[in-house]
CSV table of C-alpha atoms in Angstrom, one decimal:
chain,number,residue,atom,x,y,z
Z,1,UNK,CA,-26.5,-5.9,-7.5
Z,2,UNK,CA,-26.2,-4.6,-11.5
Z,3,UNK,CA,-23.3,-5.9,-13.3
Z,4,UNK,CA,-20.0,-3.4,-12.8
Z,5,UNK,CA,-17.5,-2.5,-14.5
Z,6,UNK,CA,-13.9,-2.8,-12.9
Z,7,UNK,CA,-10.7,-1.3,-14.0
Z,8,UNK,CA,-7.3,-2.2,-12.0
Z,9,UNK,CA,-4.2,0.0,-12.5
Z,10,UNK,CA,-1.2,-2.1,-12.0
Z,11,UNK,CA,1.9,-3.5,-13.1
Z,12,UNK,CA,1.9,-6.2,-15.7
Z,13,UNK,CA,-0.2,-9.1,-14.9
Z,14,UNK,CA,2.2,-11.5,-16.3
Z,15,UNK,CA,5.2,-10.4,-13.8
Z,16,UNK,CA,2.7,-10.7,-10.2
Z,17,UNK,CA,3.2,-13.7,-8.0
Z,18,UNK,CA,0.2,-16.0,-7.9
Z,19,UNK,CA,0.5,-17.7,-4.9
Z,20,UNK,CA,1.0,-13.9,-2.7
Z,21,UNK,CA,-0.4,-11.5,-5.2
Z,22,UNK,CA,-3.6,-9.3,-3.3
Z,23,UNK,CA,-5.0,-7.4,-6.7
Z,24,UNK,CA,-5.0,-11.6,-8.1
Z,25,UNK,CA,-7.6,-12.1,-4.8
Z,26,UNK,CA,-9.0,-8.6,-5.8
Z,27,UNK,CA,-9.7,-9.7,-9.3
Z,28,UNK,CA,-10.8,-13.5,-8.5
Z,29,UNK,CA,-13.8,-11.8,-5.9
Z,30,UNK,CA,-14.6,-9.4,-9.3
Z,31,UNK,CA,-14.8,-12.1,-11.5
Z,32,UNK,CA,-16.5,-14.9,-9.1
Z,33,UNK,CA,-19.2,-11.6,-8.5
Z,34,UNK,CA,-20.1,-11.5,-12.2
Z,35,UNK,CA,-18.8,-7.9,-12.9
Z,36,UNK,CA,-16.6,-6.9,-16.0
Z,37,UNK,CA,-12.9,-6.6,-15.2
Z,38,UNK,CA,-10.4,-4.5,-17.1
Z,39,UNK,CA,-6.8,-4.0,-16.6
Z,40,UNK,CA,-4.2,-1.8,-17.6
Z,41,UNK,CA,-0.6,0.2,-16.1
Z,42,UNK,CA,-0.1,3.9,-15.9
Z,43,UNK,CA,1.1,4.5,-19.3
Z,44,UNK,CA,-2.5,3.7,-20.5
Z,45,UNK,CA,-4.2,6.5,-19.0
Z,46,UNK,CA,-4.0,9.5,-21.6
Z,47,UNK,CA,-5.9,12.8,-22.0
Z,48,UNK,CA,-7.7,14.1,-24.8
Z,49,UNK,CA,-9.2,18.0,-24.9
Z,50,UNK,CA,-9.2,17.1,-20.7
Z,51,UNK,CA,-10.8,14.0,-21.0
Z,52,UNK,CA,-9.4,11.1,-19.7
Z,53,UNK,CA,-8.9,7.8,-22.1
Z,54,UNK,CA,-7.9,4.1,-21.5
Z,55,UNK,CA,-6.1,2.1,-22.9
Z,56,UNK,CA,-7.6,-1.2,-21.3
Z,57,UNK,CA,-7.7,-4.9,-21.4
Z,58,UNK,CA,-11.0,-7.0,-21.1
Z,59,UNK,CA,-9.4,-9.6,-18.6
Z,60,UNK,CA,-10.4,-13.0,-17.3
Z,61,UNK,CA,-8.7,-14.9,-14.2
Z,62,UNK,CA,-8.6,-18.4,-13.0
Z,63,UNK,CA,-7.5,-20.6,-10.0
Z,64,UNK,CA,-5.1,-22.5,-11.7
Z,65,UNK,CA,-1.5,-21.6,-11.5
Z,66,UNK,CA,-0.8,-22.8,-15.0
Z,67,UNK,CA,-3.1,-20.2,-16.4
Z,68,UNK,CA,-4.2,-17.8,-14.1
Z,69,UNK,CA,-5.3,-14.7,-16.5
Z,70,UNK,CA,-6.3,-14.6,-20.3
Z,71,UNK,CA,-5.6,-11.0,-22.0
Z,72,UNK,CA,-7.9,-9.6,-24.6
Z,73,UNK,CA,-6.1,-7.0,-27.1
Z,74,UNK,CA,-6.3,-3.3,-26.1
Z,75,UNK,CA,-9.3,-1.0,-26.6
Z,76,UNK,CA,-9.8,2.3,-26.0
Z,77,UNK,CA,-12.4,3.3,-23.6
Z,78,UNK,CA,-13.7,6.6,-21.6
Z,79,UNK,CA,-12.7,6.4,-17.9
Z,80,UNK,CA,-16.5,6.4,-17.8
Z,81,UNK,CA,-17.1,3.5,-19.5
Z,82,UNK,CA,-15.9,2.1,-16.2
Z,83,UNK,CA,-18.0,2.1,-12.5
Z,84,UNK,CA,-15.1,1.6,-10.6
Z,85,UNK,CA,-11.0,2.2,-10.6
Z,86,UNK,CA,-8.9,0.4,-8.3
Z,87,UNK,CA,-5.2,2.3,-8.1
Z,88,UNK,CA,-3.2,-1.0,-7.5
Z,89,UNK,CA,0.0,0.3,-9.3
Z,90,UNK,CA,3.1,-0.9,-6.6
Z,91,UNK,CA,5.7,1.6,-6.0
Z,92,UNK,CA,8.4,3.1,-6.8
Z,93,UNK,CA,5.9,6.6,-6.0
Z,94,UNK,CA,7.9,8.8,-8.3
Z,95,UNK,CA,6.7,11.3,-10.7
Z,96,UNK,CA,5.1,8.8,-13.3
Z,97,UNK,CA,2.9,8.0,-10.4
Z,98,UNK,CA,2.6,11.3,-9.1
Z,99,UNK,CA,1.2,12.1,-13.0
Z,100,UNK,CA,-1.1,8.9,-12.8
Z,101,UNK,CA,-2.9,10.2,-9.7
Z,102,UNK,CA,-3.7,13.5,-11.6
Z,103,UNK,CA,-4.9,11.6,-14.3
Z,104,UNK,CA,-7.0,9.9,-12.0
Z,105,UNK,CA,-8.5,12.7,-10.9
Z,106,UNK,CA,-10.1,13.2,-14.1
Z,107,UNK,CA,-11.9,10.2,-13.8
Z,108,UNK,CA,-13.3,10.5,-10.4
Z,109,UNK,CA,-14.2,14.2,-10.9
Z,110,UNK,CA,-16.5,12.6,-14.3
Z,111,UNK,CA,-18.4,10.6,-11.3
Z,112,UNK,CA,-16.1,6.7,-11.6
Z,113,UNK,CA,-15.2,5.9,-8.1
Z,114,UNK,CA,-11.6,5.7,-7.5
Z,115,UNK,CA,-9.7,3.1,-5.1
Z,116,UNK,CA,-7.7,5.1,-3.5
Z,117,UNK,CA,-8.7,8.5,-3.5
Z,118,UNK,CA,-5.9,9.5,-6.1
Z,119,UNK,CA,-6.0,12.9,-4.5
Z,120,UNK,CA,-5.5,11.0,-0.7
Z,121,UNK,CA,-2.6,8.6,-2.5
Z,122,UNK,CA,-0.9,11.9,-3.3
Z,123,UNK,CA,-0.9,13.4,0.0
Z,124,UNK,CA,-0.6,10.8,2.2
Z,125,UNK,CA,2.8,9.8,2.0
Z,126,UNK,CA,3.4,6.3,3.7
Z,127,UNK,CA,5.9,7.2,6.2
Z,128,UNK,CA,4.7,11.0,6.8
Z,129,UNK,CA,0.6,10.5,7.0
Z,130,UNK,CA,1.4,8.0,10.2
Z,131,UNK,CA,3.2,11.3,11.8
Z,132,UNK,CA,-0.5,12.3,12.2
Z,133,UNK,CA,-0.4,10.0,14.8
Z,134,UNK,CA,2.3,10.4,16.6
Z,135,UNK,CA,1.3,9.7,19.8
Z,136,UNK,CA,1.2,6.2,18.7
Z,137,UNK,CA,4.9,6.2,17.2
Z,138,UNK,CA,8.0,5.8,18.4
Z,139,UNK,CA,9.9,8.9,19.0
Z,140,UNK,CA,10.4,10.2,15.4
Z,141,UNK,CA,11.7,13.1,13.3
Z,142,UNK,CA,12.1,13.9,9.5
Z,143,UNK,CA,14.7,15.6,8.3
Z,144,UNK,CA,17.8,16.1,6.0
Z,145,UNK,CA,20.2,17.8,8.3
Z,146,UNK,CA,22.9,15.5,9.8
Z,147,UNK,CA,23.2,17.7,12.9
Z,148,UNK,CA,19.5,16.6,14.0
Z,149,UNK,CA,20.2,13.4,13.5
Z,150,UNK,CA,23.3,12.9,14.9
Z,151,UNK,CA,21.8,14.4,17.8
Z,152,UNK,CA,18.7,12.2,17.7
Z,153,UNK,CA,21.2,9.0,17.7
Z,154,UNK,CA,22.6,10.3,20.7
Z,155,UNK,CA,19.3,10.9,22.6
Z,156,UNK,CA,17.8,8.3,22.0
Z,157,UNK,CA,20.8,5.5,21.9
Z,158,UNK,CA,19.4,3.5,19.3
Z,159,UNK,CA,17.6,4.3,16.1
Z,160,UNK,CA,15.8,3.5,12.7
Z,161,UNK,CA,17.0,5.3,9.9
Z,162,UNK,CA,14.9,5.2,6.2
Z,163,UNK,CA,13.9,7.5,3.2
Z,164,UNK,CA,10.9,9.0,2.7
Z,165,UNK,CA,10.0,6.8,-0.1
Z,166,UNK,CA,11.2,3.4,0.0
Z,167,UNK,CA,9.3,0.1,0.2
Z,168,UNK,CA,9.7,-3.7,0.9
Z,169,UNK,CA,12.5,-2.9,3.4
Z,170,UNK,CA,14.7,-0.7,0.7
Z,171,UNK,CA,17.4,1.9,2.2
Z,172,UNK,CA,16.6,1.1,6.4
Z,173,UNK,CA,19.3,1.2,8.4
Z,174,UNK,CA,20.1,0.7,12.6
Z,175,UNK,CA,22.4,3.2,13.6
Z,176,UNK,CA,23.5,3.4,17.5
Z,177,UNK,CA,25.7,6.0,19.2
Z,178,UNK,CA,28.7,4.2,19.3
Z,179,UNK,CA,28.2,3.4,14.9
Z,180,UNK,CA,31.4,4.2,13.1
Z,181,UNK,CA,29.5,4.8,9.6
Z,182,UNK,CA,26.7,7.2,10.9
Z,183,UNK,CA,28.1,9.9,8.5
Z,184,UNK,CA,28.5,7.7,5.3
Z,185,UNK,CA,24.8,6.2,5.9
Z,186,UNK,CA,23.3,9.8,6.2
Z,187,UNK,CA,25.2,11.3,3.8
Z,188,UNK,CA,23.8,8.4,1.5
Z,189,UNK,CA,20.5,8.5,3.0
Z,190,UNK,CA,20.0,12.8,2.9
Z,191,UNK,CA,22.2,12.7,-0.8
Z,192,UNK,CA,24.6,15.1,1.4
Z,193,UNK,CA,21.7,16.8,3.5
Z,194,UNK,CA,19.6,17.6,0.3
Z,195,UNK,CA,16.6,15.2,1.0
Z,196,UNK,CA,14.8,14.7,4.3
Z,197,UNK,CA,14.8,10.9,6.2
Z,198,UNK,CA,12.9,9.7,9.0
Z,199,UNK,CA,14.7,9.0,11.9
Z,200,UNK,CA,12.9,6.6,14.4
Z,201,UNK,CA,13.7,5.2,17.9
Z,202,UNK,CA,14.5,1.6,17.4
Z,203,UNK,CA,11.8,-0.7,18.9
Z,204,UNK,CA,12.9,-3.8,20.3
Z,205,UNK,CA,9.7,-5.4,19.8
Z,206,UNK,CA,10.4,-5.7,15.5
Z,207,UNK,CA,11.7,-9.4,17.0
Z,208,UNK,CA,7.7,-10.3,17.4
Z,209,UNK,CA,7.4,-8.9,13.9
Z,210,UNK,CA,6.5,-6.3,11.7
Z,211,UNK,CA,2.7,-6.3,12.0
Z,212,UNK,CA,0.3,-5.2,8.9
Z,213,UNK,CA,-2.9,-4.8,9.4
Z,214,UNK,CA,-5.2,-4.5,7.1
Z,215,UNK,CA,-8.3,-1.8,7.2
Z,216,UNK,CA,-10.9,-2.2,4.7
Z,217,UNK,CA,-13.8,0.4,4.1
Z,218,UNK,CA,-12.7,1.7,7.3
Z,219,UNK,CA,-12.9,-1.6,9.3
Z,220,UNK,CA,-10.5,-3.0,10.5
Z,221,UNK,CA,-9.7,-7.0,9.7
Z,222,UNK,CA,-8.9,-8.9,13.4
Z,223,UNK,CA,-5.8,-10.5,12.0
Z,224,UNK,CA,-2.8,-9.3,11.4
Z,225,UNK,CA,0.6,-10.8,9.4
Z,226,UNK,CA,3.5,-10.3,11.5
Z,227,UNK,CA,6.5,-10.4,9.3
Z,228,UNK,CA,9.1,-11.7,11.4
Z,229,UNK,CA,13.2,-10.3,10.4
Z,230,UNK,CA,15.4,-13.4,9.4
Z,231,UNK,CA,18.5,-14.1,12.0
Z,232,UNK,CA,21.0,-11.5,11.6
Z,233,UNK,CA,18.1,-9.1,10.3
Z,234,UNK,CA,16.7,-6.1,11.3
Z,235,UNK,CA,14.0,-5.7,8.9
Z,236,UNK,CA,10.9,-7.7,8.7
Z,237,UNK,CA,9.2,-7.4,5.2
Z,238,UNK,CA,9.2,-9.8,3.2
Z,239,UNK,CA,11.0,-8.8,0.6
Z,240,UNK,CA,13.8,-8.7,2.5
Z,241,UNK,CA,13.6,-12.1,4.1
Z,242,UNK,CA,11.1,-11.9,6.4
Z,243,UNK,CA,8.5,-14.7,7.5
Z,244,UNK,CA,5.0,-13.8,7.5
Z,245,UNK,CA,2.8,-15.2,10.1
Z,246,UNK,CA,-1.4,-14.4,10.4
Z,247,UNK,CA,-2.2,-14.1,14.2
Z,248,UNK,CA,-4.9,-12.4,15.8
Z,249,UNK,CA,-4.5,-8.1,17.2
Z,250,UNK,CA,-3.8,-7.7,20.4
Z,251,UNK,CA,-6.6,-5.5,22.5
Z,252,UNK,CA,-3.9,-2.8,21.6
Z,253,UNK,CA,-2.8,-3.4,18.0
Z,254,UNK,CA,-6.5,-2.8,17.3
Z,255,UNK,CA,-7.7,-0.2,20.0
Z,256,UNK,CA,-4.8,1.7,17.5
Z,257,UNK,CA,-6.2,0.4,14.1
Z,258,UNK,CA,-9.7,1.4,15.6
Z,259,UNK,CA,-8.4,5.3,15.9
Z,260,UNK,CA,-6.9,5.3,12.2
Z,261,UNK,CA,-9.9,3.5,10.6
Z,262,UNK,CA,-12.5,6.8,10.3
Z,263,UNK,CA,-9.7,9.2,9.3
Z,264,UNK,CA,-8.6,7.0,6.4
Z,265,UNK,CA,-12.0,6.9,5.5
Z,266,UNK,CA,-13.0,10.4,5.2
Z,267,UNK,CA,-9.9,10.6,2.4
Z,268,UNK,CA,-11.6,7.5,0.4
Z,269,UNK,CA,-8.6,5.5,1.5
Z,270,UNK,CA,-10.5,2.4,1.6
Z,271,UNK,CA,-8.3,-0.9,1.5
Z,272,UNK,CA,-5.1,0.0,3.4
Z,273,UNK,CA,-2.0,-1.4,5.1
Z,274,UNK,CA,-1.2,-0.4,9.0
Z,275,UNK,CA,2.2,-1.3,10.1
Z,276,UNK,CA,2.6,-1.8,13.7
Z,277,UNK,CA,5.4,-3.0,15.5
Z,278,UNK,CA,5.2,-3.2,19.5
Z,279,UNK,CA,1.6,-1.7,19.2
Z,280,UNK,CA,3.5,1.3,17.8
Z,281,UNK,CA,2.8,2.9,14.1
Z,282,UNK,CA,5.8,3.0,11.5
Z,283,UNK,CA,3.8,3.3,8.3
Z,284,UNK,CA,0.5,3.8,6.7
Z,285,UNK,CA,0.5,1.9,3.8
Z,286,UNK,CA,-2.0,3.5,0.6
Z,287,UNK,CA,-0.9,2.6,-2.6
Z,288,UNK,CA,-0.9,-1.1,-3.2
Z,289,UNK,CA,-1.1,-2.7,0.6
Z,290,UNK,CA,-0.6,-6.8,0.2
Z,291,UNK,CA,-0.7,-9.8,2.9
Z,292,UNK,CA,-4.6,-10.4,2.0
Z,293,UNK,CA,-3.7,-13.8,0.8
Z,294,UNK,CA,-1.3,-14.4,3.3
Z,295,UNK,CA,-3.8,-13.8,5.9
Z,296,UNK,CA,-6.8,-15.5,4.1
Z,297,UNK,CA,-4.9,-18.7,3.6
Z,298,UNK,CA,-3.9,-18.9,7.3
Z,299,UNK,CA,-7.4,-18.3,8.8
Z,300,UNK,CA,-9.6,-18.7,6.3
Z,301,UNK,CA,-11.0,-14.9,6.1
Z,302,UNK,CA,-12.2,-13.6,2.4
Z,303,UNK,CA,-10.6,-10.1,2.4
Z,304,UNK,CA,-10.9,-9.6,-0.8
Z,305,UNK,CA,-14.3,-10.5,-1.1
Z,306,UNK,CA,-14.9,-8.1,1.4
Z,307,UNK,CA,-13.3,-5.5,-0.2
Z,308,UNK,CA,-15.6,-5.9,-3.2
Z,309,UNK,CA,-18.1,-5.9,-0.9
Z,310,UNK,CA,-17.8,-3.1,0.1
Z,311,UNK,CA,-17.9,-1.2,-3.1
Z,312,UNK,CA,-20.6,-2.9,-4.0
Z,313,UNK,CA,-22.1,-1.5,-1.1
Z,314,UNK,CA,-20.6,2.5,-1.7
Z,315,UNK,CA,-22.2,2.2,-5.6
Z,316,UNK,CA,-25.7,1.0,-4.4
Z,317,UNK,CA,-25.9,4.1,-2.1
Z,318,UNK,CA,-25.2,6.4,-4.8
């Protein structure tokens, strides 16, 4: 394989966990492959007469927690001076990201292969694309009006609550029928019925964990971190004090994963988060999907590597 050249987009090197952080796996399987890696965040992308520029680092890693990166100063460079773009910016997905993904665009539409599709990030929102699959949800419906959701509560006894754009457990709430602040948390929630919410029914089975499952290139890996909610805690993601523990799918965590796989890789969605709890899907997870070391550390799988693979594989077909 010929010597490639990989850009990540993502938040500042300097501020990512090295014992947890996936795009560090990411760029240790670049590096250990022999391939030129580049970083830079959002606000280096830049157009000139509807070309798009970079404002890049040459970057090298290491396995050493003392020093794990080395920066070179910042060059300019074509988004074709690059073979491959890996979208690893985390959210918030507001409108700075929003602009990045058109940005992106630029650079795929010059012939660089993109990771994500920036078109796919953009219209696969991470609670709304798993609607597509609803028959593998809980009972679920979006909206901003109280009325719905009030009535939903009541139906169904016992409920998740969440905006449309959150991550790491931000803004969830369990309301049940008999709640005495269902009106404050959706008023909060809806910014006084202005903004839809998802509304889900509440699935017992979040006390096994929160299960993400990782689909790469369209396959889908056979282990799974279940984060599992802290006493007194509904939520299981991490950030919010979960514990994350690699186990193997169930026959029917990954007959599911096995019917999401080809559709996310039609859209060039190619390294992707699944969240399952009960066997059920809550979230499709397509900007910056984490757990690979996680998973890797606990049974010894190279995801990463994989990943890279993979790429490798897509650019030699070309």
């Amino acid at each position: 394989m010929k010597k490639l050249n990989f850009l990540i987009v993502m938040d500042d090197i300097a501020t990512i966990n090295y014992k947890k952080d996936t795009s560090l796996a990411m760029m240790w399987a670049i590096a250990d492959k022999g391939h030129g890696l580049y970083t830079c965040g959002i606000h280096d992308l830049w157009l000139n007469l509807g070309q798009l520029h970079i404002d890049a680092q040459a970057t090298k890693v290491f396995k050493d927690p003392q020093k794990f990166y080395e920066l070179e100063p910042k060059t300019t460079h074509q988004a074709t001076d690059f073979d491959v773009i890996l979208m690893r910016k985390d959210p918030p997905f507001d409108m700075n990201f929003i602009y990045a993904t058109y940005l992106l665009d630029k650079a795929k539409d010059a012939g660089v292969l993109v990771v994500n599709d920036p078109s796919s990030i953009r219209d696969c929102n991470e609670k709304l694309f798993a609607t597509w699959f609803s028959e593998h949800m809980s009972p679920t419906i979006v909206t901003a009006k109280q009325s719905h959701i009030r009535a939903f509560i009541q139906e169904q006894g016992d409920v998740i609550v969440k905006p449309l754009d959150g991550m790491g457990g931000m803004g969830i709430f369990r309301l049940t029928a008999d709640s005495h602040n269902i009106g404050s948390t959706l008023e909060l929630l809806t910014q006084n019925q202005s903004l839809p919410i998802m509304a889900q029914g509440y699935l017992p089975a979040i006390k096994e964990g929160d299960k993400r499952v990782l689909i790469v290139g369209g396959q889908v890996v056979p282990y799974c971190l279940a984060r599992i909610p802290a006493d007194g805690e509904t939520r299981g993601n991490l950030a919010a004090g979960g514990r994350g523990v690699a186990m193997p799918l169930s026959d029917q965590e990954r007959a599911v994963a096995e019917q999401v796989a080809p559709i996310l890789l039609e859209k060039g969605l190619y390294f992707v988060g699944l969240d399952l709890i009960g066997a059920k899907i809550t979230e499709i997870n397509v900007t910056s999907p984490t757990c690979v070391r996680e998973i890797d550390d606990q049974f010894g799988t190279h995801i990463a590597v994989d990943f890279i693979e993979f790429i490798e594989t897509c650019l030699s077909a070309v």
